[in-house]
mmCIF file of C-alpha atoms and ligand atoms in Angstrom:
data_model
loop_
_atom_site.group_PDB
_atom_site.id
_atom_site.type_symbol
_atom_site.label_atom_id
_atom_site.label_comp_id
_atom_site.label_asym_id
_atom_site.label_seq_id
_atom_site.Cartn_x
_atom_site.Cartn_y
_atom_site.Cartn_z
ATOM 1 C CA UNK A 225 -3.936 22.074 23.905
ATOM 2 C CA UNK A 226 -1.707 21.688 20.810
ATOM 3 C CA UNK A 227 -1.892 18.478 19.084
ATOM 4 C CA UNK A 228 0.375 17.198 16.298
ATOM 5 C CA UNK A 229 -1.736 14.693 14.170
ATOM 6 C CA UNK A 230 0.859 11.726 11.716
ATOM 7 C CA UNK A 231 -0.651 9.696 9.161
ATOM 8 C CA UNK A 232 1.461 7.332 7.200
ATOM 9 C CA UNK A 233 -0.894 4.179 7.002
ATOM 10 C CA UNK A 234 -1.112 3.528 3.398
ATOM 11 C CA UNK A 235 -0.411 6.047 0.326
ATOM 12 C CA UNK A 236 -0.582 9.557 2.217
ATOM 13 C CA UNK A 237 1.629 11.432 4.219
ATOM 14 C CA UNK A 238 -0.607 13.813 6.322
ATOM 15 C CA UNK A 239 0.588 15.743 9.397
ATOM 16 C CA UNK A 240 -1.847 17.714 11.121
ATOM 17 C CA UNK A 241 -1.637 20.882 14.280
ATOM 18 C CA UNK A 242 -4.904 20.991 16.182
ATOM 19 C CA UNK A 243 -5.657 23.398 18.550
ATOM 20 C CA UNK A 244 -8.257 21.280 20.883
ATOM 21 C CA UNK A 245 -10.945 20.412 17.824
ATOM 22 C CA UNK A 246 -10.170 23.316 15.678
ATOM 23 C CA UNK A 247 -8.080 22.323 12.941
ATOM 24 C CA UNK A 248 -4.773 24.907 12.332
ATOM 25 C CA UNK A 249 -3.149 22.623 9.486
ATOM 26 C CA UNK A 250 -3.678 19.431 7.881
ATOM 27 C CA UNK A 251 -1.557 18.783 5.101
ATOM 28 C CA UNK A 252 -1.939 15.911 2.873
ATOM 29 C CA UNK A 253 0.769 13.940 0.235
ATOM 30 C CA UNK A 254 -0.629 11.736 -1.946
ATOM 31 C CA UNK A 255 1.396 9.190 -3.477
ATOM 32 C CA UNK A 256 0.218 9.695 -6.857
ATOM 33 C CA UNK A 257 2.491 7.282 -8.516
ATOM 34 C CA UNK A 258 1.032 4.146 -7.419
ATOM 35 C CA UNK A 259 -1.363 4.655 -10.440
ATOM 36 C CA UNK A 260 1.176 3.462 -12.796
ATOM 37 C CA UNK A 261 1.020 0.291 -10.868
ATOM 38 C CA UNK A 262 -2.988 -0.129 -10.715
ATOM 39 C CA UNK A 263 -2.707 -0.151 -6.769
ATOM 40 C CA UNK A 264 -0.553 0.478 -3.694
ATOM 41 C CA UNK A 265 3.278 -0.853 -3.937
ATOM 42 C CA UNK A 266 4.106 -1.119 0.143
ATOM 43 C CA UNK A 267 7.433 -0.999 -0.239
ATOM 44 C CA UNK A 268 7.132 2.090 -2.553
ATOM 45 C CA UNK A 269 4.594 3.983 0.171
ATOM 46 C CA UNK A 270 7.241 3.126 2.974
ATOM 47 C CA UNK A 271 9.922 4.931 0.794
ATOM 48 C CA UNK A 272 7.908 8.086 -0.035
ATOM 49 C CA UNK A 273 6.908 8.295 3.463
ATOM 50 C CA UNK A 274 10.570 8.406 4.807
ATOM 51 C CA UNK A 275 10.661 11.419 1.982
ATOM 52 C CA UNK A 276 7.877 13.574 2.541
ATOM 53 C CA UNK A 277 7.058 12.861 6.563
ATOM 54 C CA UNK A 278 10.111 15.544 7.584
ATOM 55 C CA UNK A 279 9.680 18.043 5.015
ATOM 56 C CA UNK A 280 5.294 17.923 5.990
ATOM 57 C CA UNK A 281 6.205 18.441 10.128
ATOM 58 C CA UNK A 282 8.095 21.493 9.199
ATOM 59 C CA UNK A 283 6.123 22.700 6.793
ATOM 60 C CA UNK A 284 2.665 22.461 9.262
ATOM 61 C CA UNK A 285 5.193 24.308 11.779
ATOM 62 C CA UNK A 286 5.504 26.644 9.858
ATOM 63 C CA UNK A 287 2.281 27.445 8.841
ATOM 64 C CA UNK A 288 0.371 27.164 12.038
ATOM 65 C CA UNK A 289 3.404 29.150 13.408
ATOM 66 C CA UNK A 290 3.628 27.171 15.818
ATOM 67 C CA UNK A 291 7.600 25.962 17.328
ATOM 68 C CA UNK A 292 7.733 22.100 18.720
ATOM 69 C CA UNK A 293 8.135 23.739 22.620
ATOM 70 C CA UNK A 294 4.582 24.460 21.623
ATOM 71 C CA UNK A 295 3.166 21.072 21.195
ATOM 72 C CA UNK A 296 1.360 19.026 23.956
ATOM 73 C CA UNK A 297 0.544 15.790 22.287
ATOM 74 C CA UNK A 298 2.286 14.218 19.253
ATOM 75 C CA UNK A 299 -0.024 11.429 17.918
ATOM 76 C CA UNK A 300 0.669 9.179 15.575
ATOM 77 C CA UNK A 301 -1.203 6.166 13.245
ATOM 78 C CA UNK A 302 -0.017 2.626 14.969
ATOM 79 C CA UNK A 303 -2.175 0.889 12.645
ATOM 80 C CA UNK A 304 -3.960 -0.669 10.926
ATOM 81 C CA UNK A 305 -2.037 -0.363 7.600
ATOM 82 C CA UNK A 306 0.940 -1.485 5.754
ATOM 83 C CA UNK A 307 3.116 -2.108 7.942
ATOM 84 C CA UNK A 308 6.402 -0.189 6.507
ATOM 85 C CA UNK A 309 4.404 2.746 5.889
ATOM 86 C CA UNK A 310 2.706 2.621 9.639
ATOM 87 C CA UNK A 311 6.628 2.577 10.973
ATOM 88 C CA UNK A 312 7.542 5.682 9.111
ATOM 89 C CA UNK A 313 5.239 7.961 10.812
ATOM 90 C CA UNK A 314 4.915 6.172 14.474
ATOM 91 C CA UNK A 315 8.947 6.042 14.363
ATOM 92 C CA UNK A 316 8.795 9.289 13.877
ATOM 93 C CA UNK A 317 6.526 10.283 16.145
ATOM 94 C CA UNK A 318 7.987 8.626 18.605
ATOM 95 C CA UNK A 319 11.522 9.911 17.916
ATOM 96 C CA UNK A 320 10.512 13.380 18.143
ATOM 97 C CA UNK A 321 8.435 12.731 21.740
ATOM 98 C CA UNK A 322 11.585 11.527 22.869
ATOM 99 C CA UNK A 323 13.491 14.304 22.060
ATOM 100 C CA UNK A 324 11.609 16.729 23.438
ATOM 101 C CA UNK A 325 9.378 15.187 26.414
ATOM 102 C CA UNK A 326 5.988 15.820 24.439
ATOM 103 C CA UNK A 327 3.396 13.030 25.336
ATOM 104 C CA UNK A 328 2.915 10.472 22.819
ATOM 105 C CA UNK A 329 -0.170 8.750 22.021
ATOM 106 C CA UNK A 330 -0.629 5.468 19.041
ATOM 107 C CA UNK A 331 -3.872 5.744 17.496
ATOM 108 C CA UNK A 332 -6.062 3.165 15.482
ATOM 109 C CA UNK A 333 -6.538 4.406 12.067
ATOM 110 C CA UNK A 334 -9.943 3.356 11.682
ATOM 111 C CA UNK A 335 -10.793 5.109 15.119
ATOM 112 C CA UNK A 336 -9.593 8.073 13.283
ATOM 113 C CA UNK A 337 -11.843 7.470 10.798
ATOM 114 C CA UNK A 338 -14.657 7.269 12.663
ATOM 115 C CA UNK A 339 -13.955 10.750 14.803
ATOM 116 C CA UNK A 340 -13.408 12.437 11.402
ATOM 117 C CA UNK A 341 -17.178 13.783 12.227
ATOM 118 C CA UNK A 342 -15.300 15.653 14.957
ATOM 119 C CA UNK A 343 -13.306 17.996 12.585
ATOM 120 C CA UNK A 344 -16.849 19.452 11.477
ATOM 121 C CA UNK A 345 -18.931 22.399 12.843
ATOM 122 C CA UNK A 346 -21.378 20.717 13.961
ATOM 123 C CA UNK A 347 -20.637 17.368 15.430
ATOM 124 C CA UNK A 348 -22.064 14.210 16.240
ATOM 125 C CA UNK A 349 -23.820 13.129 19.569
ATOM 126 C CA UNK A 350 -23.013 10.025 21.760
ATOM 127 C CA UNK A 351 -24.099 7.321 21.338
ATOM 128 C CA UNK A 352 -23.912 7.924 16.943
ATOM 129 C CA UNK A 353 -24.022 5.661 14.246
ATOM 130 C CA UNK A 354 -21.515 5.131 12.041
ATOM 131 C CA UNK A 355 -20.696 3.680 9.231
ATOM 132 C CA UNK A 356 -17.152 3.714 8.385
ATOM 133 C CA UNK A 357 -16.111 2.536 4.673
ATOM 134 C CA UNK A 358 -12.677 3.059 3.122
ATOM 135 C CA UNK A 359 -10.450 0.500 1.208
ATOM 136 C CA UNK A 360 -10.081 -1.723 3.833
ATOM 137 C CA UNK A 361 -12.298 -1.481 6.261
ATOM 138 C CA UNK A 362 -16.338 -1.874 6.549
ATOM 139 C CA UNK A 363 -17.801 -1.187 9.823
ATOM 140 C CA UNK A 364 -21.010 -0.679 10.783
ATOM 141 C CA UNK A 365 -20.664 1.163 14.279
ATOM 142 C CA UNK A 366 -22.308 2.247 17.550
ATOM 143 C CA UNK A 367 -19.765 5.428 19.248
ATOM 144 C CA UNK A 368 -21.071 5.239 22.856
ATOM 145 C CA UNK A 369 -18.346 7.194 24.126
ATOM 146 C CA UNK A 370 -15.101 8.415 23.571
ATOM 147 C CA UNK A 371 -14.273 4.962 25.390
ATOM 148 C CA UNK A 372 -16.703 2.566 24.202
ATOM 149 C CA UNK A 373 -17.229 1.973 20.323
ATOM 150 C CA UNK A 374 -19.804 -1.055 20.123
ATOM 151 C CA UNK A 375 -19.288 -3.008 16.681
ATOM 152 C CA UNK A 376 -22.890 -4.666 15.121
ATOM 153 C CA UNK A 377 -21.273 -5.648 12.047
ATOM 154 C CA UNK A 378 -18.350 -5.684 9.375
ATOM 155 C CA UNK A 379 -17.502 -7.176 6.106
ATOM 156 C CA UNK A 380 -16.660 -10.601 6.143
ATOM 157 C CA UNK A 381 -15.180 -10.250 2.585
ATOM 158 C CA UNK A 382 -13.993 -7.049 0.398
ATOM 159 C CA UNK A 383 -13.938 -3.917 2.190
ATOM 160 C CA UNK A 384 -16.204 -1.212 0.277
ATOM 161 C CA UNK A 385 -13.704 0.473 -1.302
ATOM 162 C CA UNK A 386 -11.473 -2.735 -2.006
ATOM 163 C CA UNK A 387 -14.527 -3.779 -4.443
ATOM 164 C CA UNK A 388 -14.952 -0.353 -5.873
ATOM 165 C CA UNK A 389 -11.168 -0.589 -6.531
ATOM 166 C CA UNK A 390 -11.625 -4.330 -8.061
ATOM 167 C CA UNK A 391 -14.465 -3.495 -10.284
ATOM 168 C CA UNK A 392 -12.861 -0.050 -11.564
ATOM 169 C CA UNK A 393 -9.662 -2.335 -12.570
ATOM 170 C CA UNK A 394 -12.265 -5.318 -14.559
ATOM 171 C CA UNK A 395 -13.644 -1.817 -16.181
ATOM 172 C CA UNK A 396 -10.480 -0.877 -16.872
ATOM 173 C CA UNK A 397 -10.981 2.683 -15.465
ATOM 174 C CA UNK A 398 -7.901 2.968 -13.763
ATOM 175 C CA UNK A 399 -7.360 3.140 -9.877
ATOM 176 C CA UNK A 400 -8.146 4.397 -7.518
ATOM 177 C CA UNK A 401 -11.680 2.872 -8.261
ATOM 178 C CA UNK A 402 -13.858 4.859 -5.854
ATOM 179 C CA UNK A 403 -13.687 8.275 -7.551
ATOM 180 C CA UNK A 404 -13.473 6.667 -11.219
ATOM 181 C CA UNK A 405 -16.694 4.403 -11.129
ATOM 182 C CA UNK A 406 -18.696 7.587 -9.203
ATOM 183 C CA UNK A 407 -17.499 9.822 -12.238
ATOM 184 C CA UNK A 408 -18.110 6.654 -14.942
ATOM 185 C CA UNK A 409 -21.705 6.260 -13.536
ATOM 186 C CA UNK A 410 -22.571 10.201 -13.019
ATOM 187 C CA UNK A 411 -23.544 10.488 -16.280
ATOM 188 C CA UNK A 412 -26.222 7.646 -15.976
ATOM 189 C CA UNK A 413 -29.440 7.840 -14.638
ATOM 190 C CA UNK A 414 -31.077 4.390 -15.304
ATOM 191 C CA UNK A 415 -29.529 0.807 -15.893
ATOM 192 C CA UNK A 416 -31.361 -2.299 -16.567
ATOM 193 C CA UNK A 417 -28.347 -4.286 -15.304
ATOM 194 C CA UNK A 418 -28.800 -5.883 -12.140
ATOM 195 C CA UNK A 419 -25.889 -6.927 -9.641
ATOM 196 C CA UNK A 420 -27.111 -8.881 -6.292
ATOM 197 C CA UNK A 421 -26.571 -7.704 -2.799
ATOM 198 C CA UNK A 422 -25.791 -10.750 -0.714
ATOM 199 C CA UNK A 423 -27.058 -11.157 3.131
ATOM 200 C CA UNK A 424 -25.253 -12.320 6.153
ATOM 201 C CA UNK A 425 -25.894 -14.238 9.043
ATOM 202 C CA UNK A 426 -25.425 -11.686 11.235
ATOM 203 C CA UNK A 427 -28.116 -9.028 9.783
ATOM 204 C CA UNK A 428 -25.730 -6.015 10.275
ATOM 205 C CA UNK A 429 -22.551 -8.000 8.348
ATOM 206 C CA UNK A 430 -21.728 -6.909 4.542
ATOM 207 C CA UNK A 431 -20.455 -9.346 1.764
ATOM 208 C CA UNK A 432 -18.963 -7.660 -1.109
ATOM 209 C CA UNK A 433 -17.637 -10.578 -2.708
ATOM 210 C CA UNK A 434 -20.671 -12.095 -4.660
ATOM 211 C CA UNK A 435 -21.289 -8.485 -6.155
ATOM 212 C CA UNK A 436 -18.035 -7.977 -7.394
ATOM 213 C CA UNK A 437 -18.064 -11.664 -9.032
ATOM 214 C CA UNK A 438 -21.530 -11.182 -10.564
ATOM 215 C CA UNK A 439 -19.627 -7.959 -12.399
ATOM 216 C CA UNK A 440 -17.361 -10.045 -13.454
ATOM 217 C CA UNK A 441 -19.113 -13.046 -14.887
ATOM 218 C CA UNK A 442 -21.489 -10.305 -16.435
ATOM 219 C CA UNK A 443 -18.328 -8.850 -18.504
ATOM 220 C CA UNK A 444 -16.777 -11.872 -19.696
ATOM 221 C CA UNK A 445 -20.674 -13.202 -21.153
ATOM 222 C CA UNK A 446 -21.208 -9.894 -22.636
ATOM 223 C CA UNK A 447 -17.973 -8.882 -24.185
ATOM 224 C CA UNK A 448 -15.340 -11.261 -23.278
ATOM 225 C CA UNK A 449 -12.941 -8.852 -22.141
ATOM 226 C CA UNK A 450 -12.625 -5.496 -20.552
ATOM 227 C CA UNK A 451 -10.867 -4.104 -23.979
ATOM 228 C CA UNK A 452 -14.143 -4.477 -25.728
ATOM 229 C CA UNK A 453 -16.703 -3.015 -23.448
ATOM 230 C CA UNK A 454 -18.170 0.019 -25.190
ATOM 231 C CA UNK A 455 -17.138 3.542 -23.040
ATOM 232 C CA UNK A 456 -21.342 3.874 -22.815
ATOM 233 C CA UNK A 457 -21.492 0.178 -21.337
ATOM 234 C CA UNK A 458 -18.796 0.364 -18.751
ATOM 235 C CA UNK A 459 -21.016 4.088 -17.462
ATOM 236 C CA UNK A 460 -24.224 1.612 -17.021
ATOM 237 C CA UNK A 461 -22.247 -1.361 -15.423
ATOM 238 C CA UNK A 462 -20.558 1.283 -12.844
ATOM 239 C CA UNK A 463 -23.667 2.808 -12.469
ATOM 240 C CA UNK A 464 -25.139 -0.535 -11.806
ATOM 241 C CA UNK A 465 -22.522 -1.466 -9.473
ATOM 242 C CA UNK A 466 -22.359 1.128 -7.298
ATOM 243 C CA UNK A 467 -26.503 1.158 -6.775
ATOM 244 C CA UNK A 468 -26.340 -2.197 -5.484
ATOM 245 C CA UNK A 469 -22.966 -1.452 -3.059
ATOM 246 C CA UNK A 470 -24.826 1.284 -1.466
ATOM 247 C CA UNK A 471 -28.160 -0.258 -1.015
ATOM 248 C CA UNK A 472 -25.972 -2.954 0.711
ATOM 249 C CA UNK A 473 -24.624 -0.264 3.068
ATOM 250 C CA UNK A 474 -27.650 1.687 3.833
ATOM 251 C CA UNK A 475 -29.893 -1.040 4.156
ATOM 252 C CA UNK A 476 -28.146 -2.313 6.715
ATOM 253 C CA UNK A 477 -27.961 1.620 8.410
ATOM 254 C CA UNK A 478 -31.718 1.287 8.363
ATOM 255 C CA UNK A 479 -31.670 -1.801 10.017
ATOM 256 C CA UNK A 480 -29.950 -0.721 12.782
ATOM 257 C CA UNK A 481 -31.838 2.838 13.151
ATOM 258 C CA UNK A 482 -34.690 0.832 13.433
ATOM 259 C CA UNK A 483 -32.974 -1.392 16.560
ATOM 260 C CA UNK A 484 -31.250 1.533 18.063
ATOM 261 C CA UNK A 485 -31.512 4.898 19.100
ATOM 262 C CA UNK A 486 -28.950 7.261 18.235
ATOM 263 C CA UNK A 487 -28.926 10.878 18.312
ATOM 264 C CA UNK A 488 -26.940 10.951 14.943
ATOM 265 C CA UNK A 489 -25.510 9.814 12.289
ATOM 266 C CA UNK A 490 -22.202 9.691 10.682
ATOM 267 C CA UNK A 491 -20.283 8.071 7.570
ATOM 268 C CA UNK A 492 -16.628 7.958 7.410
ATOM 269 C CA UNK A 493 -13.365 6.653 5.294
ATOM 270 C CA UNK A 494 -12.608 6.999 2.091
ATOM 271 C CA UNK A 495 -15.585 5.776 0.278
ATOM 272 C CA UNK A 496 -17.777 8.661 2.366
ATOM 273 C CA UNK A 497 -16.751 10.521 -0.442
ATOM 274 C CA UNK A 498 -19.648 9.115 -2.764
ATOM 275 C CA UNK A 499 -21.855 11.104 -3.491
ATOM 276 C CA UNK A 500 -24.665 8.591 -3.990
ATOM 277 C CA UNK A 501 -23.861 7.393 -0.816
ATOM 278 C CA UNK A 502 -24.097 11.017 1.071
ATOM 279 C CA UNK A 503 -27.126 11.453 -0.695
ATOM 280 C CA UNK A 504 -28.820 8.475 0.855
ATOM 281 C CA UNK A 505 -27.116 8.995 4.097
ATOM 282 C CA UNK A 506 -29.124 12.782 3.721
ATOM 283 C CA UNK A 507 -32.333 10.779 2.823
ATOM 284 C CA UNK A 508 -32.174 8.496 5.992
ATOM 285 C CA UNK A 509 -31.273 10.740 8.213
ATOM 286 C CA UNK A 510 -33.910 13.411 6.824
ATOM 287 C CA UNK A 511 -36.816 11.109 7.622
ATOM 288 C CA UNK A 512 -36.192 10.026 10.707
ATOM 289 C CA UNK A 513 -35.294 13.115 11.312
ATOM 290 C CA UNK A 514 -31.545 12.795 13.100
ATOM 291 C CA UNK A 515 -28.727 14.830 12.885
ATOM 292 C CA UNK A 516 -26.382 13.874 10.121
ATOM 293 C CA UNK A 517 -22.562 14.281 10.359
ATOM 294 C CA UNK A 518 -20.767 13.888 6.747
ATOM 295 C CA UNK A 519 -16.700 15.246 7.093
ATOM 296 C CA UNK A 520 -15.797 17.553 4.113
ATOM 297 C CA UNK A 521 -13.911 15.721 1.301
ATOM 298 C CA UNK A 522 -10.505 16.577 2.924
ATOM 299 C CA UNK A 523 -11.560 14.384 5.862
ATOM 300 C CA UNK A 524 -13.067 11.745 3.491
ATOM 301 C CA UNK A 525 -9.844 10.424 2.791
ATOM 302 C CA UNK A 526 -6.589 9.614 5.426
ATOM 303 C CA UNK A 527 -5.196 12.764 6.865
ATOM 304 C CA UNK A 528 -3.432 13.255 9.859
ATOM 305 C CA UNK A 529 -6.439 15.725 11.499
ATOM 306 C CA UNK A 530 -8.358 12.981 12.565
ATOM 307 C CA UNK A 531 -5.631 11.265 13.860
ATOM 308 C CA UNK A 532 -5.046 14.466 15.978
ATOM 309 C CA UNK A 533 -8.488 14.583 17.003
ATOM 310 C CA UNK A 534 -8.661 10.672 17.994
ATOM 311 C CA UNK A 535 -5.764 11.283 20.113
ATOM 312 C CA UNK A 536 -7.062 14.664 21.787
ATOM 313 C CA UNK A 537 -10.107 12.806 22.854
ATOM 314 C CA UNK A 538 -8.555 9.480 24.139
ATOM 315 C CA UNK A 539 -6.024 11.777 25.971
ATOM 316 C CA UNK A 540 -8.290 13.422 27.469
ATOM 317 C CA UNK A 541 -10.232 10.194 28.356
ATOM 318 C CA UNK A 542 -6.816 9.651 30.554
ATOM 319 C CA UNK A 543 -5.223 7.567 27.624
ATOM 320 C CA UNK A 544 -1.205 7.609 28.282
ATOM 321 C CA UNK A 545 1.268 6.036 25.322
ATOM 322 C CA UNK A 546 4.327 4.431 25.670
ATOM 323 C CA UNK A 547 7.379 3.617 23.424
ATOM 324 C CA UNK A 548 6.646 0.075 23.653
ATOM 325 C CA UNK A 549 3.802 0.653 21.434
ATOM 326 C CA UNK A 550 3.968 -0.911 18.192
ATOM 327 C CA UNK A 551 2.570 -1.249 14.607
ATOM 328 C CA UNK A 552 2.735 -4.748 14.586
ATOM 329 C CA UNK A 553 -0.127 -4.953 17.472
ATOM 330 C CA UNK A 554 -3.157 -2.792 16.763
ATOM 331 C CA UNK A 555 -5.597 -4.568 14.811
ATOM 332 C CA UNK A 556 -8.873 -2.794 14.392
ATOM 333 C CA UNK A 557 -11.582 -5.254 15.552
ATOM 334 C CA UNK A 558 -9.265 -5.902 18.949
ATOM 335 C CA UNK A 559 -10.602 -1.896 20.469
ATOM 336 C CA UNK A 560 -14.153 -2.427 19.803
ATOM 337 C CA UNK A 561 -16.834 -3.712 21.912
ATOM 338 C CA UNK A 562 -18.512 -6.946 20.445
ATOM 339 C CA UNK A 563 -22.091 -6.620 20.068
ATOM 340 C CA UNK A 564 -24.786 -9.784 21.505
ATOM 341 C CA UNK A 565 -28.693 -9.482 20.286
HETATM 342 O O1 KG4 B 1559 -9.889 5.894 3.814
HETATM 343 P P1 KG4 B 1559 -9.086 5.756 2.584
HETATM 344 O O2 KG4 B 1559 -8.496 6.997 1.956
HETATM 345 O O3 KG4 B 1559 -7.900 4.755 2.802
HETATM 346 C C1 KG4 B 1559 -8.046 3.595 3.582
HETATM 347 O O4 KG4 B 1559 -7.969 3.698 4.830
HETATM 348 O O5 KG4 B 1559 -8.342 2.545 2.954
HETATM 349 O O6 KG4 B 1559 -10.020 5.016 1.511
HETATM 350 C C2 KG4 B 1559 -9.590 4.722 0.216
HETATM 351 C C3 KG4 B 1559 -10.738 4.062 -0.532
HETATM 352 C C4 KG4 B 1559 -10.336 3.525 -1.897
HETATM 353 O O7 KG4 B 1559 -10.768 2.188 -2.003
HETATM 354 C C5 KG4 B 1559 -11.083 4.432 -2.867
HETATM 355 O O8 KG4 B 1559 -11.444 3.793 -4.082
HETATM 356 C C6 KG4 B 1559 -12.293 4.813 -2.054
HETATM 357 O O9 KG4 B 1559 -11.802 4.998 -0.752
HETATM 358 N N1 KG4 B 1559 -12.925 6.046 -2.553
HETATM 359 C C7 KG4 B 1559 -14.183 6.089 -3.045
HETATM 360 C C8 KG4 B 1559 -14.389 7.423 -3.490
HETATM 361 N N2 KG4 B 1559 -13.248 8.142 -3.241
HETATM 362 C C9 KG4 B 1559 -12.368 7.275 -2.658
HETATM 363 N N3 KG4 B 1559 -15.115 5.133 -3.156
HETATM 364 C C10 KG4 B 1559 -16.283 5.478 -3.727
HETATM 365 N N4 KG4 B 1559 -16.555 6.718 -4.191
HETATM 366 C C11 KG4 B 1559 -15.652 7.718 -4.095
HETATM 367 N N5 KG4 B 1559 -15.931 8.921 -4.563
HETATM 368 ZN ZN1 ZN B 1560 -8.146 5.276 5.855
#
């Protein structure tokens, strides 16, 4: 089966051809620009999309050589997202099933997160864990099935990434915040700076909101202002930041590895692409000894693969789309089980 992945949910244009699971193209537009503006202008995205989304179908035609009469499945990002951006791609999804009888399937971004495992050689086992982290989402995850994907906890504040982002801007390292602290802090290996790590009520919930305030109380004592933090300061406060964020994230993993069998283990989203945080992931999954399934960097980040691959499975599972379906009405927490101790 051919499968035609579109991605337009926040500041990349990805469309993807899969051929079942094996990936044929995935091509990704970033919207570079938004840097000027120290985050993501909606209105902006929506307009780039409407720019690049054409010119990125042909262009993964072409490449996979592969004609439209060849395509089985045109799947598309529904949400969640911004909003403008989401219609570029699922209008034009839709618009092109229409016009040429291919089936049609809406998929939840974060679902394609969370199958980005999938795109790998080796791939992870029902039921997995996962934790999926990007810049707005923060789930900690039990995949039972391509059907059933059992939620233990989220953030009730920041997303992961949304507080890398935050933190990176008080810094004033410039956005997007993930990659910029990680590099900052690379060059650190100790800090005596300490940033809490709050806990939840429910044990498998994160709260990123305390951390990023204790950052920011810490730079206005110390130096006032981001302008005079010395370049060797702002390495130890990311460093410092980013130890506590993770511990926040894995200890919770162990937590519920130590509730739950799984037979592995995945990370997913944007913020996957930490290294600390793959490192740890490595650690956990060493000594318990479970299969570990990290996605390369290209599947770190949004891309349209995974939204292939999300589709491809839920197809399969008998999942039908219709034209009805709409951006405005696929929130993330609504498709996943609720979880009771
Ligand atoms: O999944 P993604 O590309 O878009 C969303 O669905 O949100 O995730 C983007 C987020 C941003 O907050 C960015 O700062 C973060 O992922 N990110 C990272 C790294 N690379 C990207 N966070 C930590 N470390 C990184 N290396
Ligand atoms: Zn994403």
């Amino acid at each position: 089966m051919k499968i035609l992945g579109i991605e337009t949910s926040c500041d990349e244009t990805s469309v993807a051809l899969l051929e079942d699971e094996k990936v044929i193209a995935n091509i990704i537009s970033s919207q570079d620009f938004h840097v000027e503006y120290g985050g993501v202008v909606p209105e902006l995205s929506s307009r780039a999309h409407l720019q690049m989304v054409m010119p990125l179908f042909k262009k993964t035609l072409e490449q996979s050589s592969v004609s439209i009469e060849d395509i089985d499945l045109i799947a598309a990002t529904a949400g969640p997202g911004l909003i403008g951006a989401l219609l570029v791609g699922l209008t034009f999804a839709k618009g092109l099933s229409y016009s040429t009888g291919k089936n049609f399937l809406p998929v939840n971004h974060v679902e394609g997160h969370i199958y980005s495992g999938f795109l790998m050689d080796r791939k992870p086992e029902f039921p997995y864990l996962c934790l999926a982290v990007s810049g707005g989402h923060t789930l900690l995850l039990i995949v039972k099935s391509d059907t059933e994907i059992v939620k233990l906890g989220s953030t009730i504040d920041d997303a992961a990434g949304e507080a890398f982002d935050k933190v990176a801007k008080m810094l004033g390292l410039g956005y997007p915040g993930g990659p910029k602290i990680s590099a900052a802090a690379a060059s650190v290996s100790s800090s005596s700076i300490k940033f809490p790590i709050a806990h939840c009520k429910n044990e498998f919930d994160f709260s990123f909101s305390g951390l990023k305030t204790s950052v920011l109380r810490f730079i206005q004592k110390e130096y006032g202002n981001a302008e005079n933090i010395p370049a060797g300061d702002k390495g130890l406060i990311a460093y410092s930041f980013q130890k506590s964020l993770v511990e926040a994230l894995t200890r919770n993993v162990v937590k519920a590895l130590n509730q739950f069998r799984v037979k592995s283990i995945s990370l997913a989203g944007g913020v996957a692409a930490n290294t600390l945080l793959r490192s740890e992931f490595e650690s956990i999954a060493g000594k318990i000894k479970v299969p570990l399934v990290i996605p390369s960097l290209d599947y770190c980040g949004d891309n349209g693969a995974m939204i292939a691959l999300r589709g491809y499975r839920l197809f399969n599972a008998g999942r039908r789309g219709t034209f009805g379906s709409n951006a405005f009405a696929s929130m993330p927490e609504d498709n996943f089980t609720g979880y009771k101790k």
